[in-house]
XYZ file of C-alpha atoms in Angstrom:
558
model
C 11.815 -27.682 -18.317
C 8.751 -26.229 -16.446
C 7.497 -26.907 -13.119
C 7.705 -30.687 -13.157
C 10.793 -30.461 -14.655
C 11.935 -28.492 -12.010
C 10.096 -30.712 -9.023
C 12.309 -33.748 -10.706
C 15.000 -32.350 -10.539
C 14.767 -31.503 -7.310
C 13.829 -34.489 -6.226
C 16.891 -35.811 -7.677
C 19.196 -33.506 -5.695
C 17.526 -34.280 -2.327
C 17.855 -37.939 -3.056
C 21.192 -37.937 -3.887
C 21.938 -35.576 -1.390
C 20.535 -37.841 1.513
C 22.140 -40.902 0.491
C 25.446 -39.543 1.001
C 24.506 -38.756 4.717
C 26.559 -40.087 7.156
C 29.736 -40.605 4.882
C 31.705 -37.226 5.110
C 34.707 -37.484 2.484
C 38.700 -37.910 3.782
C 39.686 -34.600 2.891
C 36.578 -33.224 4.656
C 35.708 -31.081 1.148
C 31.890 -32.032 1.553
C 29.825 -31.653 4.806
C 26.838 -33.598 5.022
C 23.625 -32.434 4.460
C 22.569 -33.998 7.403
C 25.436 -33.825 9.580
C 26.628 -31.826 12.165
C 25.561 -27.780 11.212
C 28.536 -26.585 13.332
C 31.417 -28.338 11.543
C 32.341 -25.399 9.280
C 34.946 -25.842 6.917
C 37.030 -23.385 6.156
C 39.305 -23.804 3.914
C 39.249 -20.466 0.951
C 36.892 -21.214 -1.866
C 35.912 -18.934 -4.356
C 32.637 -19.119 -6.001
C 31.310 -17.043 -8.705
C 28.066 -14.772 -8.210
C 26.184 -13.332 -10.933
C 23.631 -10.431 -11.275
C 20.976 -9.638 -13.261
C 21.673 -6.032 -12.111
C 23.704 -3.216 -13.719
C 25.929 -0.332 -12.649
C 28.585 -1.793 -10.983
C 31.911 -2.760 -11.735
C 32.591 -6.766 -11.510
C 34.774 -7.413 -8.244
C 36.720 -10.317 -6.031
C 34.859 -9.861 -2.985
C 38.131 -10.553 -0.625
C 39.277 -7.121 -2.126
C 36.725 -5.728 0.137
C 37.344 -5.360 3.859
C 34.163 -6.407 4.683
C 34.450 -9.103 2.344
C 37.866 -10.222 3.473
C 36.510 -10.565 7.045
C 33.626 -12.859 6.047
C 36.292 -14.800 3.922
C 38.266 -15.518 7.129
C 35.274 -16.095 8.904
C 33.667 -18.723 6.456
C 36.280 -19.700 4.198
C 34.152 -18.773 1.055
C 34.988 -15.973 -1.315
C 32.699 -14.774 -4.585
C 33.829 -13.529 -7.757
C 31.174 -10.560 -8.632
C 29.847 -10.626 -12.115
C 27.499 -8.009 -13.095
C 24.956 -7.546 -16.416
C 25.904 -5.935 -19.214
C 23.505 -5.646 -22.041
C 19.267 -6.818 -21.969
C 18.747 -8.741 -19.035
C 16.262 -11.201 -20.797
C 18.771 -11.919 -23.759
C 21.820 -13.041 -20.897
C 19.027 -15.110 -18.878
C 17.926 -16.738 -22.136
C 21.823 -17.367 -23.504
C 22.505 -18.629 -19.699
C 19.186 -21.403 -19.730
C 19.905 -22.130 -23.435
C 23.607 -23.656 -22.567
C 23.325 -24.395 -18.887
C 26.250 -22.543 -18.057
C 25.220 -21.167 -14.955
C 27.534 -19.939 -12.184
C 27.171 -20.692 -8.687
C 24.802 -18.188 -7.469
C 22.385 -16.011 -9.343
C 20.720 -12.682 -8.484
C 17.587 -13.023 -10.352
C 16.249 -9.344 -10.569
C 13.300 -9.515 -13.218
C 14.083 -12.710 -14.743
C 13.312 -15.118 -11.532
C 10.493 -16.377 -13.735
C 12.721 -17.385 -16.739
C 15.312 -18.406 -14.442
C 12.658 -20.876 -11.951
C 10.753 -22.214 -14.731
C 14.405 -23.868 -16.448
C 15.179 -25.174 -13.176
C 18.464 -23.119 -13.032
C 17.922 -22.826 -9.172
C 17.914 -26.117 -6.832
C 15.594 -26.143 -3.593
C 16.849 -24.727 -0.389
C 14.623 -26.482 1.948
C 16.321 -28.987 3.422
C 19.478 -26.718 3.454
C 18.021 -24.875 5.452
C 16.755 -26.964 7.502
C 20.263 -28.253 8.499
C 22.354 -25.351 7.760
C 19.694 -22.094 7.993
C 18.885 -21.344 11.629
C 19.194 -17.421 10.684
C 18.003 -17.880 7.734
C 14.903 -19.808 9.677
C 15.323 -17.017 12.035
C 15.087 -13.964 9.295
C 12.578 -15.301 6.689
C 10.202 -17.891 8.200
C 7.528 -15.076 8.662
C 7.704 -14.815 4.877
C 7.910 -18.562 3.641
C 4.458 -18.500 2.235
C 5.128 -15.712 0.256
C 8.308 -17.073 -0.866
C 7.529 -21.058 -1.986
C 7.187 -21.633 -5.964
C 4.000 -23.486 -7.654
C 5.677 -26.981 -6.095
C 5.690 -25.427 -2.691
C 9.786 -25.081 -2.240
C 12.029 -22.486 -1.592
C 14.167 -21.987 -4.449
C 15.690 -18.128 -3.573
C 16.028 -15.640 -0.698
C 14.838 -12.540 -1.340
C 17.052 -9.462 -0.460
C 15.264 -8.300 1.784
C 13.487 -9.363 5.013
C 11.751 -6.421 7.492
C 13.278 -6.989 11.242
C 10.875 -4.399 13.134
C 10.497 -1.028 11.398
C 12.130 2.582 11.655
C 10.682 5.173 8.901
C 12.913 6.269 6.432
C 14.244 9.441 6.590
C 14.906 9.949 2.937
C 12.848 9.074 0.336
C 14.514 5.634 -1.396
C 11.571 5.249 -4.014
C 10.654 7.502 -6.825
C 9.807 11.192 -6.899
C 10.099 14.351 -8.797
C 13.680 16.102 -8.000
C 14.261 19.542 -8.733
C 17.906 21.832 -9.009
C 18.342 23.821 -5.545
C 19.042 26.695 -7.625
C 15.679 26.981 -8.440
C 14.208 26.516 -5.446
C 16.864 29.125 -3.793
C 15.922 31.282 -7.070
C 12.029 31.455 -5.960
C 12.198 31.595 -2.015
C 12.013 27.618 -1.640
C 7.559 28.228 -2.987
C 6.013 25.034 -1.596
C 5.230 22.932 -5.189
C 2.641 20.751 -4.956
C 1.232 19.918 -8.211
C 3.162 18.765 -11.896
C 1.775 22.078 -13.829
C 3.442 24.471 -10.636
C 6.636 22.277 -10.750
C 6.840 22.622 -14.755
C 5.636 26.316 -14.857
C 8.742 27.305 -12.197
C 11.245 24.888 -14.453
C 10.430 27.111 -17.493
C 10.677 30.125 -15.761
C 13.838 29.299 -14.264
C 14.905 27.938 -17.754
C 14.179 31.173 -19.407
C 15.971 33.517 -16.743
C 19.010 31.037 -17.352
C 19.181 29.385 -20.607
C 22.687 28.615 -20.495
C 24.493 27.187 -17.197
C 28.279 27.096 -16.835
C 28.436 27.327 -21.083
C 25.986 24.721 -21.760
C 22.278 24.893 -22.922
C 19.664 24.364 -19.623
C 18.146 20.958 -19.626
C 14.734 21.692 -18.140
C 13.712 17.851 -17.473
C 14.992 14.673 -18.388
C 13.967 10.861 -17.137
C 15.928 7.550 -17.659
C 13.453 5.928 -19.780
C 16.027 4.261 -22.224
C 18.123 1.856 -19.572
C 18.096 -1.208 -19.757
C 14.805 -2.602 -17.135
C 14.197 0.826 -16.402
C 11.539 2.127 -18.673
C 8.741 1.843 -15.413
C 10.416 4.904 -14.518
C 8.400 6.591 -17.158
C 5.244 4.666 -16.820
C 4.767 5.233 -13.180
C 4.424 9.087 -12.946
C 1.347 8.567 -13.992
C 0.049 6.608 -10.925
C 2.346 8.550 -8.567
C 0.561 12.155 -9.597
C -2.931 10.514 -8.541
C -1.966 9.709 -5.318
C -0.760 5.929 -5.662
C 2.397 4.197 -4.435
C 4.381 2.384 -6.717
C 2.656 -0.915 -7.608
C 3.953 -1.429 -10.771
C 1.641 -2.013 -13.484
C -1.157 -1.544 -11.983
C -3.359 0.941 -9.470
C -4.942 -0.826 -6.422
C -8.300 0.843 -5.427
C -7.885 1.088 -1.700
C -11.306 0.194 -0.764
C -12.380 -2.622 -3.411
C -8.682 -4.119 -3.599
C -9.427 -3.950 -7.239
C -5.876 -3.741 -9.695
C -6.658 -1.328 -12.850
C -3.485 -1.554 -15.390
C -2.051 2.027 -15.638
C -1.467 1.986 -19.193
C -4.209 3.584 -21.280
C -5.776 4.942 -18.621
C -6.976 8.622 -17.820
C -3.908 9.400 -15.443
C -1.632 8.116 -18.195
C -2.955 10.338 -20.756
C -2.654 12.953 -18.659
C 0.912 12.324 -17.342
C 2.039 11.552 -21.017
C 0.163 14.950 -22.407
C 2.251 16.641 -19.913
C 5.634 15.389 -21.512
C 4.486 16.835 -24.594
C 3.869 19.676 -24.105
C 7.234 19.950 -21.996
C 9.187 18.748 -25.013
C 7.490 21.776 -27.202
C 8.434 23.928 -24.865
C 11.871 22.247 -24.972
C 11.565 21.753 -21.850
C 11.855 17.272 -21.840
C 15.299 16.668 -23.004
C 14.624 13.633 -25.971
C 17.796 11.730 -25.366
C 15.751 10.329 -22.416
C 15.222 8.041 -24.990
C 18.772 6.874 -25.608
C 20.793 7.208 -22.475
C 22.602 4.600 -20.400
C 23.082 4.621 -17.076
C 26.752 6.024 -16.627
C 25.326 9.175 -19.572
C 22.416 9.863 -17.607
C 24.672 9.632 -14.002
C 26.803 11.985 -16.191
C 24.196 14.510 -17.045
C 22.662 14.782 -14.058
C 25.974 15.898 -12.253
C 26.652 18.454 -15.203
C 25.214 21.102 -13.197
C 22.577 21.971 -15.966
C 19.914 19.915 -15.501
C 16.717 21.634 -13.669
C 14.447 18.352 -13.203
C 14.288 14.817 -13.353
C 11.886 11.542 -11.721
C 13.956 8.949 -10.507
C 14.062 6.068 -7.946
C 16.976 6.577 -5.158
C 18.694 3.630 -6.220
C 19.246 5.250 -9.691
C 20.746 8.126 -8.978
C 22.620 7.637 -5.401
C 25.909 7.831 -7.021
C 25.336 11.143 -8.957
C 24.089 12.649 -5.618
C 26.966 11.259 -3.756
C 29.353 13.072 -5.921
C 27.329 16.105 -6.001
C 27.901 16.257 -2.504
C 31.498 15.313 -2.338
C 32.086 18.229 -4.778
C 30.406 20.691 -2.352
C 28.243 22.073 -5.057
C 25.267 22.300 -3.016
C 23.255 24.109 -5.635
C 23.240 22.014 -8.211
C 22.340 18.963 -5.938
C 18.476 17.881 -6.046
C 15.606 18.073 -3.622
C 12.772 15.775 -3.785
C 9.417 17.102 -4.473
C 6.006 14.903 -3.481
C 4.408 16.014 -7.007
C 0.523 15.663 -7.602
C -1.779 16.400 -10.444
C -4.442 18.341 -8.561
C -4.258 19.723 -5.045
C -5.524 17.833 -1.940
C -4.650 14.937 -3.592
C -2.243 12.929 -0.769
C 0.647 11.858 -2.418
C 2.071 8.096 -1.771
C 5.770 8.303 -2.610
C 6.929 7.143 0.689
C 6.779 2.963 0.764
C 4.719 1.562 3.656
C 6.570 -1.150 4.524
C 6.421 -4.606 1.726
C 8.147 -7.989 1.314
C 9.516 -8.726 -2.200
C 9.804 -11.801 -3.181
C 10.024 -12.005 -7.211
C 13.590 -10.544 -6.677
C 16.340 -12.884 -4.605
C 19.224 -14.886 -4.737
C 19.447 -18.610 -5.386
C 21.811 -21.636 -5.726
C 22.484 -22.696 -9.264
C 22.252 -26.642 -10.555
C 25.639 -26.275 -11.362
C 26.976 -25.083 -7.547
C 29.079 -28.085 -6.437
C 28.752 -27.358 -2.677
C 25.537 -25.844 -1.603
C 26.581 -26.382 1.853
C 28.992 -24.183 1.775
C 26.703 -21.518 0.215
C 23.865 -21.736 2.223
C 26.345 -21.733 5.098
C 27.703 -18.266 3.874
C 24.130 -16.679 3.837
C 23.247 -17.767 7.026
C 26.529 -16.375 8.505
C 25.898 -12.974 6.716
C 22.130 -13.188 8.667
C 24.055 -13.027 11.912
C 23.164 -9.781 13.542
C 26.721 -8.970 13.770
C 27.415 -9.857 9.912
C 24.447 -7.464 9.728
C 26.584 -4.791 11.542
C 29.379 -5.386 9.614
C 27.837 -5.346 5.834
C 25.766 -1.581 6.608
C 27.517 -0.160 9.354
C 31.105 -1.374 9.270
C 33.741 -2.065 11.789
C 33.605 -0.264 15.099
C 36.443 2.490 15.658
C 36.656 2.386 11.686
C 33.750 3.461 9.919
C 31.302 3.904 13.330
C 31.421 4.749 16.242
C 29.111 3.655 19.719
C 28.198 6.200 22.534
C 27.774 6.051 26.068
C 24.346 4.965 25.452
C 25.165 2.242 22.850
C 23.717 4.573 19.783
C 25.512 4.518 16.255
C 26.818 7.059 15.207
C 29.752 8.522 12.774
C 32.451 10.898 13.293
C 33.880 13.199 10.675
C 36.653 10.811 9.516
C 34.102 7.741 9.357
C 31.426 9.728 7.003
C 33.919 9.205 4.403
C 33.658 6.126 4.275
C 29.758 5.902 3.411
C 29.788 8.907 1.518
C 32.419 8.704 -0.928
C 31.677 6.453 -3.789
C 35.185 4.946 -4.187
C 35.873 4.508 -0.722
C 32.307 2.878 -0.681
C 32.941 0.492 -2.368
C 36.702 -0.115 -1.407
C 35.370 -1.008 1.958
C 32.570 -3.090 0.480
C 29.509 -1.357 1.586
C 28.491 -0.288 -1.817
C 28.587 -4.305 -2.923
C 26.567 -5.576 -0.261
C 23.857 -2.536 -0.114
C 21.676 -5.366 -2.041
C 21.404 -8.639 -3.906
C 22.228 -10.421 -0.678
C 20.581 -12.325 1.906
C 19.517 -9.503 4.423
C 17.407 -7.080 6.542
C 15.214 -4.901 5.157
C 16.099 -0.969 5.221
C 13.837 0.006 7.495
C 14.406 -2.660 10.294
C 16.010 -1.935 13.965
C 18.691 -4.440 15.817
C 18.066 -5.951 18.574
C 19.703 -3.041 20.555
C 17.233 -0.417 19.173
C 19.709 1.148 16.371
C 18.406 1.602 13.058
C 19.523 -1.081 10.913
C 19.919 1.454 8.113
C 22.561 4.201 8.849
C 20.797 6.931 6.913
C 17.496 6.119 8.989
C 19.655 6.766 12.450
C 19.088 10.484 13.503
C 22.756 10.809 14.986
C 23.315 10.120 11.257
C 21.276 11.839 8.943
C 21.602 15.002 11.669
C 25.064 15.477 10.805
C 25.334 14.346 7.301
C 22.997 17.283 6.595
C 24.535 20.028 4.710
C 23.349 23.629 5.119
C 21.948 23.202 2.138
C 19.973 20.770 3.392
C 19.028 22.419 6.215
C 17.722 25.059 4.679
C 15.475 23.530 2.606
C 14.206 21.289 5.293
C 13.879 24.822 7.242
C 11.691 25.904 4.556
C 9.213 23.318 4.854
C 8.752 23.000 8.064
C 10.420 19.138 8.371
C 13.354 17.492 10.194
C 13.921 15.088 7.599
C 13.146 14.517 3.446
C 10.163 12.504 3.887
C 8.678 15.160 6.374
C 7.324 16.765 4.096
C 6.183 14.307 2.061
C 2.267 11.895 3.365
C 3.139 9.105 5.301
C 2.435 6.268 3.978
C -1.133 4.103 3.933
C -0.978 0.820 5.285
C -1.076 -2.027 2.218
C -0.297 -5.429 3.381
C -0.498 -6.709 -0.694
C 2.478 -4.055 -0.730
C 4.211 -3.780 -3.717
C 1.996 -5.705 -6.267
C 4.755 -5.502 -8.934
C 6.426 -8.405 -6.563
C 3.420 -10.684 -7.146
C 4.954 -13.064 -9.463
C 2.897 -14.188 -13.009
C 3.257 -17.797 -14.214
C 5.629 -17.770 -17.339
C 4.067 -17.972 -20.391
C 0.084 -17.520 -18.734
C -2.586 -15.186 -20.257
C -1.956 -12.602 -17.524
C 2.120 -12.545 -18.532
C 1.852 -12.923 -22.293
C -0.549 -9.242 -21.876
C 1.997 -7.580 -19.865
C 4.562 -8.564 -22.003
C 2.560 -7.321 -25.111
C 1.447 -4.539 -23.375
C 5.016 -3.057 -22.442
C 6.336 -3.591 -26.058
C 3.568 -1.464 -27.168
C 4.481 1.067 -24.467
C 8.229 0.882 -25.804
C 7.392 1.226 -29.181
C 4.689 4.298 -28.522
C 4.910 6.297 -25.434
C 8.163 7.726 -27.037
C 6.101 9.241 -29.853
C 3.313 10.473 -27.769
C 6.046 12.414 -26.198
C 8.238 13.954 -28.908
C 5.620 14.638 -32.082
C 4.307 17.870 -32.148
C 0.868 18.833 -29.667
C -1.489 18.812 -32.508
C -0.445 14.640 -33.245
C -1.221 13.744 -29.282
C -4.848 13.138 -30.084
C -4.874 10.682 -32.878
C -1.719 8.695 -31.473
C -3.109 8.455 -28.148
C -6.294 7.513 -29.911
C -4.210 4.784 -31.958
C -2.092 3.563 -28.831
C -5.230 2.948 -26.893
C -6.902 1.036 -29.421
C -3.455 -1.269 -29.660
C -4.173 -1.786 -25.588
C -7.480 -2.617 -25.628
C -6.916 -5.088 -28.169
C -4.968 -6.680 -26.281
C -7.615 -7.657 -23.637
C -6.101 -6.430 -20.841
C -9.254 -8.098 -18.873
C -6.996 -11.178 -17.724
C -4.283 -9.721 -15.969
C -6.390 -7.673 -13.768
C -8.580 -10.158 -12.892
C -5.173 -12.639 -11.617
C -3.747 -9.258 -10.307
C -6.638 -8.523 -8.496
C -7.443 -12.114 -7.426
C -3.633 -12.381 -6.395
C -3.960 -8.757 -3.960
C -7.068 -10.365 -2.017
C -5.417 -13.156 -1.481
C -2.162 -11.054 -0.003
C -4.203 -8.915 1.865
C -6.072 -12.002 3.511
C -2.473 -13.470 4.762
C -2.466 -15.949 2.126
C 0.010 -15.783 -0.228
C-alpha cells in the first residue's frame, strides 16, 4: 500500500471516527473525537511502544518515577520495546504481518513504515485533543506533512527558543586525557597532528594496565551506524553533518560524499593508521555493548563518535573517577585554517518521530498522553525531574543541582531508575537547545549552574588549557543553515534518488572496509575500482532532488 493506499485508509479512519461523534460509550472507554478535549479518562491502560532504536533495555514505563507520575496523571502506561537485530529486516517482518503495536518510533525506517500505511493521520486529533502539540509544532507543520499533506508522526524534537550547547552532542574526534596530559594539552588541529601524537603516545606505552594499546577505533559495524565512518570525511573539510551529502554554502548545491576527494583522503588516512596498527580492525565487527566495553577498558587512545553513542561509556568513566582515561573532544581538520563545523546550528528533523499505529484501539488516549507530556511542566519533569529530588530552584528561580541530586543524572542506573534515561528521546518534545518560559535552559547540561559544577578537575584543566569555559569553546560556532540537517530531508521510497543511495551505501559496506585494512600499496587500484562502482551508479539523480529539496528548505518551503 503506497500513498493512496495510505490516503484511503485514512480517509476511512476519519470517517468512521466522525460518525461516532456525539455517542460516547456507557462505560466511558472511548472519548469522542469531537467531544469535549477536557474529559480525560483515566482509568490505567497500558499500551505498548516500540523503537526502531537500540541500546536500551525493554521497560514498563510505571517502573519509572517519572513515568509513574504521568501514569497517575493520564491514566496511560507504555510497555517499552526496543530493536534488536537490522532495523530494516524488523520494519519489513512488522508491514509483512500487520502486527504492529500501538506506537512506533520510526528512526530510519519512517519511509518503509509511511508508505504501508502502518501510521494513521493525526490531524484531526490534534485538532481536538493537541493544543500543545498545536502549541509546540505548528511552526514546523510544513516540514512535517507526507506527499497527501497529513501529519502522520511527531518528530522528537521541536526548538522552543535557543541556548548553545555547552558540550558537543554531535560527532567529533575524542582523544585519551592521558595523552593530552602526556604532551602539555598541544592544541591539535589537524587529522595528521592528532594521528602523529596517537602513535607517539602508542609507542611510549604499548601496553596499558596488561593489555595491548588500541591507538583508534570507530563503530562502523552497528547496526544503522556505519555514517559514523562515512562522515569524517566531510567533517575534516569543514562541513557539518548533512549526511550523505556536502552543501556548498554559497550555491546551495548537495555533492554526495562518497567517491569524492575528501573521502579518499579521509579513507587513505585509515590505512595507513591500520599499517601502522594504529586502526583497531574489529571496528568492523563490534556491537554496541563491545564497543561501550572497549572504550571504558582504559586502553583505547582515539575514537570518532556521535554523543549519543558513547554517553554511557563516558558516564561510567566518570562515575569510576578515572579521569585519565576519560575522552576530550577534539574539532579535527584536514588542513589548517580550515573552520571546523562540528557544533549543530540549530535544525528541525522530521524523517525521525513517533506515530500512532493502525492497530492502536484508542488514539485518543494517545494523542492525549503526548500532548500532556508537551506541558511545560511535563517538560520539567521528563529532563529535569522533581523539585527537592533531583533539582533544586534558587532565590532567583535558576536550576540548579546539589551534590546528592547529580546522582541522579549522572549515574547510568539511577538514570534510568528515575526515567530520565527513557525519555532523553523518541518522545514528543523540546528540542535540546530550547529555554522555558522562565529563562532556564531546557537542557540541564546547557544550564551553567550545571555544567559549572559537574566539571571535574579534569575537566577544568583541559578547558584551562584552551582558553574556553565550556567543550564547544573551543570548537567554531556554528554557520547559520536553515536546510539544516539535509540527512532529515526525506526521499520517496522506491524513487531514482533512494534506489542510488541505497546502492550506493551497499557498495560503501561492502568496500570501504577493504580500502581500510589491505596493505598501502592496494589503496590505489581499489579506490580506483570502488569509484568506478559509484559512478556507475549515476549518482546525478540524487543530487539534483537533494539539491532541489535544500533550495526549497532554505526558501521556507518545505
Amino acid at each position: 500500500m503506497r500513498q493512496t493506499g495510505r490516503r484511503l485508509w485514512g480517509m476511512a479512519v476519519l470517517l468512521a471516527l466522525l460518525s461516532a461523534a456525539g455517542c460516547t460509550q456507557e462505560d466511558g472507554s472511548h472519548v469522542r473525537l469531537t467531544g469535549d478535549p477536557d474529559a480525560l479518562d483515566l482509568r490505567p491502560v497500558t499500551l505498548t511502544y516500540f523503537h526502531f532504536g537500540q541500546g536500551r533495555r525493554d521497560a514498563l514505563l510505571s517502573e519509572t518515577i517519572i513515568g509513574k507520575r504521568l501514569l497517575a496523571e493520564t491514566g496511560v502506561d507504555f510497555r517499552l520495546q526496543y530493536l534488536t537485530g537490522d532495523s530494516a529486516t524488523k520494519a519489513g517482518v512488522m508491514v509483512a504481518s500487520g502486527d504492529y503495536p500501538d506506537v512506533i518510533s520510526s528512526s530510519g525506517e519512517m519511509a518503509q513504515l509511511l508508505d504501508a500505511g502502518a501510521y494513521i493521520p493525526l490531524d484531526e486529533l490534534i485538532a481536538w485533543h493537541g493544543p500543545n502539540i498545536e502549541r509546540v509544532y505548528s511552526p514546523y507543520y510544513d516540514q512535517m506533512r507526507a506527499e497527501d499533506g497529513k501529519l502522520y508522526t511527531l518528530p522528537f524534537t521541536a526548538h522552543q527558543g535557543y541556548t548553545p550547547d555547552a558540550e558537543i552532542r554531535g560527532g567529533a574526534f575524542y582523544i585519551q586525557r592521558s595523552v593530552l596530559r602526556e604532551f602539555g594539552y598541544p592544541r591539535i588541529r589537524t587529522l595528521d597532528e592528532y594521528v602523529e601524537l596517537i602513535r607517539q603516545y602508542r609507542d611510549r606505552y604499548p601496553v596499558v594496565d596488561g593489555k595491548p594499546t588500541v591507538g583508534f577505533v570507530i563503530p562502523a559495524g552497528m547496526t544503522n551506524s556505519f555514517y559514523t565512518l562515512q562522515n569524517p570525511a566531510m567533517h575534516l573539510d569543514g562541513y557539518p553533518n548533512d549526511g550523505p551529502v556536502m552543501i556548498d554554502m554559497q550555491t546551495l548545491e548537495a555533492k554526495l560524499v562518497a567517491g569524492t576527494g575528501q573521502q579518499k583522503r579521509w579513507l587513505q588516512k585509515l590505512n595507513e593508521m591500520h599499517a601502522l596498527g594504529l586502526f583497531d580492525p574489529e571496528s568492523f565487527t563490534l556491537n554496541k555493548d563491545q564497543y561501550l566495553n572497549k572504550l571504558t577498558s582504559g586502553n583505547v587512545l582515539g575514537y570518532f563518535s556521535y554523543q549519543w553513542q558513547i554517553a554511557e561509556a563516558d558516564k561510567q568513566l566518570k562515575a569510576a573517577g578515572v579521569d585519565d582515561k576519560r575522552y576530550a573532544p577534539l574539532p579535527l581538520v584536514f588542513d589548517e585554517g580550515t573552520r571546523d563545523q562540528y557544533v549543530d546550528p540549530p535544525g528541525f528533523v522530521n524523517n525521525y518521530g513517533i506515530g500512532i499505529s493502525v492497530k492502536a484501539e484508542d488514539p485518543v488516549r494517545i494523542i492525549r498522553y503526548f500532548d500532556h507530556l508537551l506541558k511545560e511542566e511535563s517538560q520539567i519533569l521528563v529532563s529535569w525531574g522533581i523539585e527537592g529530588e533531583t533539582y533544586s530552584v534558587d532565590a532567583q528561580g535558576r536550576f540548579y543541582y546539589t551534590d546528592e541530586q547529580i546522582r541522579y543524572h549522572e549515574d547510568p542506573e539511577l538514570s534510568r531508575s528515575y526515567g530520565f534515561a527513557y525519555f532523553d528521546t523518541d518522545w514528543p518534545r523540546y528540542g535540546i537547545n530550547s529555554v522555558l518560559a522562565d529563562g532556564n535552559a531546557y537542557y540541564p547540561g546547557n544550564q551553567p549552574e550545571v555544567y559549572n559544577k559537574l566539571y571535574t578537575e579534569g575537566d577544568r584543566r583541559i578547558l584551562d588549557a584552551y582558553g574556553a569555559s565550556t567543550f564547544t569553546g573551543y570548537f567554531s560556532e556554528p554557520l547559520a543553515r536553515p536546510w539544516f540537517p539535509a540527512w532529515s530531508i526525506p526521499l520517496p521510497l522506491d524513487s531514482r534518488a533512494e534506489v542510488f543511495l541505497s546502492r550506493a551505501e551497499e557498495l560503501q559496506r561492502r568496500e570501504l572496509p577493504r580500502l581500510i585494512l589491505e596493505p598501502p600499496d592496494a589503496f590505489e587500484p581499489l579506490w580506483d575500482a570502488y569509484a568506478g562502482e559509484l559512478a556507475a551508479l549515476d549518482k546525478r539523480i540524487y543530487e539534483e532532488t537533494m539539491t532541489r529539496a535544500v533550495r526549497q528548505r532554505a526558501a521556507g518551503r518545505g
